[in-house]
PDB file of C-alpha atoms in Angstrom:
ATOM      1  CA  MET P1174     -12.598 -96.313 -12.837  1.00 64.00           C
ATOM      2  CA  LYS P1175     -11.350 -97.289  -9.395  1.00 77.00           C
ATOM      3  CA  LYS P1176      -8.120 -98.631 -10.881  1.00 82.00           C
ATOM      4  CA  PHE P1177      -7.584 -95.388 -12.800  1.00 80.00           C
ATOM      5  CA  LYS P1178      -8.103 -93.339  -9.623  1.00 80.00           C
ATOM      6  CA  GLN P1179      -5.630 -95.507  -7.704  1.00 82.00           C
ATOM      7  CA  GLU P1180      -2.998 -95.165 -10.424  1.00 83.00           C
ATOM      8  CA  MET P1181      -3.460 -91.394 -10.539  1.00 83.00           C
ATOM      9  CA  MET P1182      -3.145 -91.144  -6.748  1.00 83.00           C
ATOM     10  CA  GLU P1183       0.197 -92.955  -6.939  1.00 84.00           C
ATOM     11  CA  PHE P1184       1.633 -90.257  -9.218  1.00 84.00           C
ATOM     12  CA  PHE P1185      -0.234 -87.140  -8.055  1.00 86.00           C
ATOM     13  CA  GLU P1186      -1.303 -85.757  -4.720  1.00 86.00           C
ATOM     14  CA  MET P1187      -5.076 -85.734  -4.972  1.00 81.00           C
ATOM     15  CA  THR P1188      -8.279 -86.326  -3.066  1.00 78.00           C
ATOM     16  CA  ASP P1189     -11.335 -88.136  -4.380  1.00 74.00           C
ATOM     17  CA  LEU P1190     -14.310 -85.869  -3.706  1.00 75.00           C
ATOM     18  CA  GLY P1191     -16.822 -88.145  -5.406  1.00 75.00           C
ATOM     19  CA  LEU P1192     -19.046 -87.164  -8.291  1.00 77.00           C
ATOM     20  CA  MET P1193     -18.805 -83.575  -9.527  1.00 79.00           C
ATOM     21  CA  ASN P1194     -21.768 -81.254  -9.134  1.00 85.00           C
ATOM     22  CA  PHE P1195     -20.277 -78.029 -10.505  1.00 85.00           C
ATOM     23  CA  PHE P1196     -17.244 -77.301 -12.673  1.00 82.00           C
ATOM     24  CA  LEU P1197     -16.324 -73.864 -14.073  1.00 84.00           C
ATOM     25  CA  GLY P1198     -19.872 -72.643 -13.497  1.00 84.00           C
ATOM     26  CA  MET P1199     -21.432 -75.641 -15.210  1.00 91.00           C
ATOM     27  CA  GLU P1200     -23.911 -77.825 -13.354  1.00 93.00           C
ATOM     28  CA  ILE P1201     -23.144 -81.519 -13.770  1.00 93.00           C
ATOM     29  CA  LYS P1202     -25.641 -84.308 -13.112  1.00 92.00           C
ATOM     30  CA  GLN P1203     -24.280 -87.839 -13.339  1.00 88.00           C
ATOM     31  CA  ASN P1204     -25.436 -91.380 -12.973  1.00 86.00           C
ATOM     32  CA  GLU P1205     -23.966 -94.648 -14.196  1.00 84.00           C
ATOM     33  CA  HIS P1206     -25.513 -94.290 -17.669  1.00 89.00           C
ATOM     34  CA  GLU P1207     -25.269 -90.584 -18.499  1.00 92.00           C
ATOM     35  CA  VAL P1208     -23.798 -87.184 -17.729  1.00 92.00           C
ATOM     36  CA  PHE P1209     -25.839 -84.004 -18.199  1.00 95.00           C
ATOM     37  CA  ILE P1210     -24.107 -80.605 -18.245  1.00 96.00           C
ATOM     38  CA  CYS P1211     -25.980 -77.301 -18.192  1.00 96.00           C
ATOM     39  CA  GLN P1212     -25.509 -73.665 -17.175  1.00 96.00           C
ATOM     40  CA  LYS P1213     -28.935 -72.843 -15.781  1.00 95.00           C
ATOM     41  CA  LYS P1214     -27.513 -70.737 -12.941  1.00 95.00           C
ATOM     42  CA  TYR P1215     -25.240 -68.805 -15.306  1.00 96.00           C
ATOM     43  CA  ALA P1216     -28.131 -68.225 -17.727  1.00 96.00           C
ATOM     44  CA  LYS P1217     -30.138 -66.637 -14.913  1.00 96.00           C
ATOM     45  CA  GLU P1218     -27.129 -64.510 -13.914  1.00 96.00           C
ATOM     46  CA  ILE P1219     -26.689 -63.054 -17.398  1.00 97.00           C
ATOM     47  CA  LEU P1220     -30.422 -62.393 -17.719  1.00 97.00           C
ATOM     48  CA  LYS P1221     -30.155 -60.404 -14.488  1.00 97.00           C
ATOM     49  CA  LYS P1222     -26.947 -58.634 -15.607  1.00 97.00           C
ATOM     50  CA  PHE P1223     -28.626 -57.390 -18.782  1.00 97.00           C
ATOM     51  CA  LYS P1224     -31.940 -56.661 -17.002  1.00 96.00           C
ATOM     52  CA  LEU P1225     -33.966 -59.246 -18.902  1.00 96.00           C
ATOM     53  CA  GLU P1226     -35.194 -61.412 -15.995  1.00 94.00           C
ATOM     54  CA  GLU P1227     -38.798 -60.470 -16.742  1.00 94.00           C
ATOM     55  CA  CYS P1228     -38.553 -60.506 -20.541  1.00 94.00           C
ATOM     56  CA  LYS P1229     -40.878 -62.337 -22.892  1.00 95.00           C
ATOM     57  CA  GLU P1230     -39.430 -65.687 -23.983  1.00 96.00           C
ATOM     58  CA  MET P1231     -38.695 -66.461 -27.628  1.00 95.00           C
ATOM     59  CA  LYS P1232     -39.092 -69.824 -29.368  1.00 96.00           C
ATOM     60  CA  THR P1233     -35.972 -69.432 -31.542  1.00 95.00           C
ATOM     61  CA  PRO P1234     -32.617 -67.731 -30.908  1.00 95.00           C
ATOM     62  CA  MET P1235     -32.631 -65.775 -34.174  1.00 93.00           C
ATOM     63  CA  ASN P1236     -35.102 -64.755 -36.848  1.00 88.00           C
ATOM     64  CA  SER P1237     -34.138 -66.764 -39.940  1.00 84.00           C
ATOM     65  CA  LYS P1238     -35.493 -64.046 -42.255  1.00 82.00           C
ATOM     66  CA  GLU P1239     -33.383 -61.340 -40.616  1.00 82.00           C
ATOM     67  CA  LYS P1240     -30.112 -60.496 -42.370  1.00 81.00           C
ATOM     68  CA  LEU P1241     -27.640 -58.615 -40.200  1.00 79.00           C
ATOM     69  CA  CYS P1242     -25.089 -56.362 -41.879  1.00 71.00           C
ATOM     70  CA  LYS P1243     -22.378 -53.901 -40.855  1.00 78.00           C
ATOM     71  CA  GLU P1244     -24.192 -50.775 -42.008  1.00 75.00           C
ATOM     72  CA  ASP P1245     -27.870 -51.197 -41.210  1.00 71.00           C
ATOM     73  CA  GLY P1246     -28.811 -47.537 -40.812  1.00 71.00           C
ATOM     74  CA  THR P1247     -29.547 -47.731 -37.081  1.00 78.00           C
ATOM     75  CA  GLU P1248     -27.720 -45.858 -34.343  1.00 86.00           C
ATOM     76  CA  LYS P1249     -24.433 -47.227 -32.993  1.00 86.00           C
ATOM     77  CA  ILE P1250     -24.484 -48.442 -29.392  1.00 88.00           C
ATOM     78  CA  ASP P1251     -22.047 -48.771 -26.489  1.00 90.00           C
ATOM     79  CA  GLN P1252     -19.527 -51.246 -27.908  1.00 92.00           C
ATOM     80  CA  ALA P1253     -18.320 -52.382 -24.450  1.00 94.00           C
ATOM     81  CA  TYR P1254     -21.885 -53.304 -23.469  1.00 96.00           C
ATOM     82  CA  PHE P1255     -22.394 -55.292 -26.671  1.00 95.00           C
ATOM     83  CA  ARG P1256     -19.040 -57.066 -26.302  1.00 96.00           C
ATOM     84  CA  SER P1257     -19.898 -58.004 -22.729  1.00 97.00           C
ATOM     85  CA  LEU P1258     -23.229 -59.450 -23.846  1.00 97.00           C
ATOM     86  CA  ILE P1259     -21.646 -61.447 -26.674  1.00 97.00           C
ATOM     87  CA  GLY P1260     -18.865 -62.659 -24.356  1.00 97.00           C
ATOM     88  CA  CYS P1261     -21.453 -63.961 -21.883  1.00 97.00           C
ATOM     89  CA  LEU P1262     -23.320 -65.713 -24.684  1.00 98.00           C
ATOM     90  CA  MET P1263     -20.061 -67.228 -25.979  1.00 97.00           C
ATOM     91  CA  PHE P1264     -19.371 -68.769 -22.565  1.00 96.00           C
ATOM     92  CA  LEU P1265     -22.917 -70.135 -22.531  1.00 96.00           C
ATOM     93  CA  THR P1266     -22.340 -71.912 -25.870  1.00 96.00           C
ATOM     94  CA  ALA P1267     -20.095 -74.419 -24.046  1.00 95.00           C
ATOM     95  CA  THR P1268     -23.283 -76.253 -23.079  1.00 96.00           C
ATOM     96  CA  ARG P1269     -25.724 -74.692 -25.536  1.00 96.00           C
ATOM     97  CA  PRO P1270     -24.991 -75.691 -29.143  1.00 96.00           C
ATOM     98  CA  ASP P1271     -28.514 -74.515 -30.014  1.00 97.00           C
ATOM     99  CA  ILE P1272     -27.399 -70.863 -29.735  1.00 97.00           C
ATOM    100  CA  LEU P1273     -23.958 -71.319 -31.274  1.00 97.00           C
ATOM    101  CA  ASN P1274     -24.865 -70.201 -34.804  1.00 95.00           C
ATOM    102  CA  ALA P1275     -26.700 -67.075 -33.633  1.00 96.00           C
ATOM    103  CA  VAL P1276     -23.850 -66.079 -31.293  1.00 97.00           C
ATOM    104  CA  SER P1277     -21.294 -66.710 -34.038  1.00 96.00           C
ATOM    105  CA  ILE P1278     -23.165 -64.411 -36.426  1.00 93.00           C
ATOM    106  CA  LEU P1279     -23.564 -61.686 -33.783  1.00 95.00           C
ATOM    107  CA  SER P1280     -19.888 -61.841 -32.815  1.00 95.00           C
ATOM    108  CA  ARG P1281     -18.989 -60.570 -36.297  1.00 92.00           C
ATOM    109  CA  PHE P1282     -20.367 -57.159 -35.315  1.00 91.00           C
ATOM    110  CA  MET P1283     -18.493 -56.604 -32.045  1.00 88.00           C
ATOM    111  CA  HIS P1284     -16.521 -53.633 -33.429  1.00 88.00           C
ATOM    112  CA  TYR P1285     -19.451 -51.772 -34.988  1.00 88.00           C
ATOM    113  CA  ALA P1286     -22.596 -52.916 -33.224  1.00 90.00           C
ATOM    114  CA  SER P1287     -25.816 -51.003 -33.734  1.00 90.00           C
ATOM    115  CA  GLU P1288     -29.274 -50.999 -32.168  1.00 92.00           C
ATOM    116  CA  TRP P1289     -30.280 -53.697 -34.651  1.00 92.00           C
ATOM    117  CA  HIS P1290     -27.431 -55.990 -33.549  1.00 92.00           C
ATOM    118  CA  LEU P1291     -28.256 -55.398 -29.876  1.00 94.00           C
ATOM    119  CA  LYS P1292     -31.894 -56.247 -30.527  1.00 94.00           C
ATOM    120  CA  ALA P1293     -30.812 -59.540 -32.164  1.00 95.00           C
ATOM    121  CA  ALA P1294     -28.475 -60.340 -29.242  1.00 96.00           C
ATOM    122  CA  LYS P1295     -31.245 -59.671 -26.733  1.00 97.00           C
ATOM    123  CA  ARG P1296     -33.471 -62.013 -28.713  1.00 97.00           C
ATOM    124  CA  VAL P1297     -30.915 -64.775 -28.052  1.00 97.00           C
ATOM    125  CA  LEU P1298     -31.139 -63.963 -24.333  1.00 97.00           C
ATOM    126  CA  ARG P1299     -34.934 -64.074 -24.487  1.00 97.00           C
ATOM    127  CA  TYR P1300     -34.626 -67.524 -26.084  1.00 98.00           C
ATOM    128  CA  VAL P1301     -32.197 -68.575 -23.333  1.00 97.00           C
ATOM    129  CA  LYS P1302     -34.727 -67.497 -20.696  1.00 97.00           C
ATOM    130  CA  GLY P1303     -37.248 -70.014 -21.982  1.00 96.00           C
ATOM    131  CA  THR P1304     -34.676 -72.772 -22.415  1.00 96.00           C
ATOM    132  CA  SER P1305     -32.394 -72.215 -19.410  1.00 94.00           C
ATOM    133  CA  ASP P1306     -32.582 -75.885 -18.440  1.00 93.00           C
ATOM    134  CA  PHE P1307     -31.187 -77.009 -21.817  1.00 96.00           C
ATOM    135  CA  GLY P1308     -27.725 -78.541 -21.873  1.00 96.00           C
ATOM    136  CA  ILE P1309     -25.695 -81.420 -23.236  1.00 96.00           C
ATOM    137  CA  LYS P1310     -26.306 -85.056 -22.367  1.00 95.00           C
ATOM    138  CA  TYR P1311     -23.599 -87.666 -22.828  1.00 93.00           C
ATOM    139  CA  THR P1312     -24.833 -91.229 -22.702  1.00 93.00           C
ATOM    140  CA  LYS P1313     -22.921 -94.424 -22.267  1.00 84.00           C
ATOM    141  CA  SER P1314     -22.557 -96.275 -25.555  1.00 82.00           C
ATOM    142  CA  LYS P1315     -23.339 -99.972 -25.677  1.00 71.00           C
TER     143      LYS P1315
END
């Protein structure tokens, strides 16, 4: 690693700041054997943004028996609000593959979201509240 840094410094103007702690809003914890990346701070920020800091936590991001569809008979909601919520969840999927499927399904309804879709999206946030310390761990292979 030291050799790589030296070679890079020969070609580019750069400063070695040591191990990273944060990058693009992602918390990074490193040691010689593993790297753990999470977005705990961001998760708390989006819970606050959507006024769900005090919500009840869920054990799963989506109800497997629930089938979302375009026309579900419930009232349409503010599309900008729903898009903002889904956009926040999409950014969170960078370190949260456990919510990726649910967010992918919900993103299909960004142009005609209803109360039912919003309820499902808020369920994902309630799941995130209880799992905000989840992330991705990369370990050194042997």
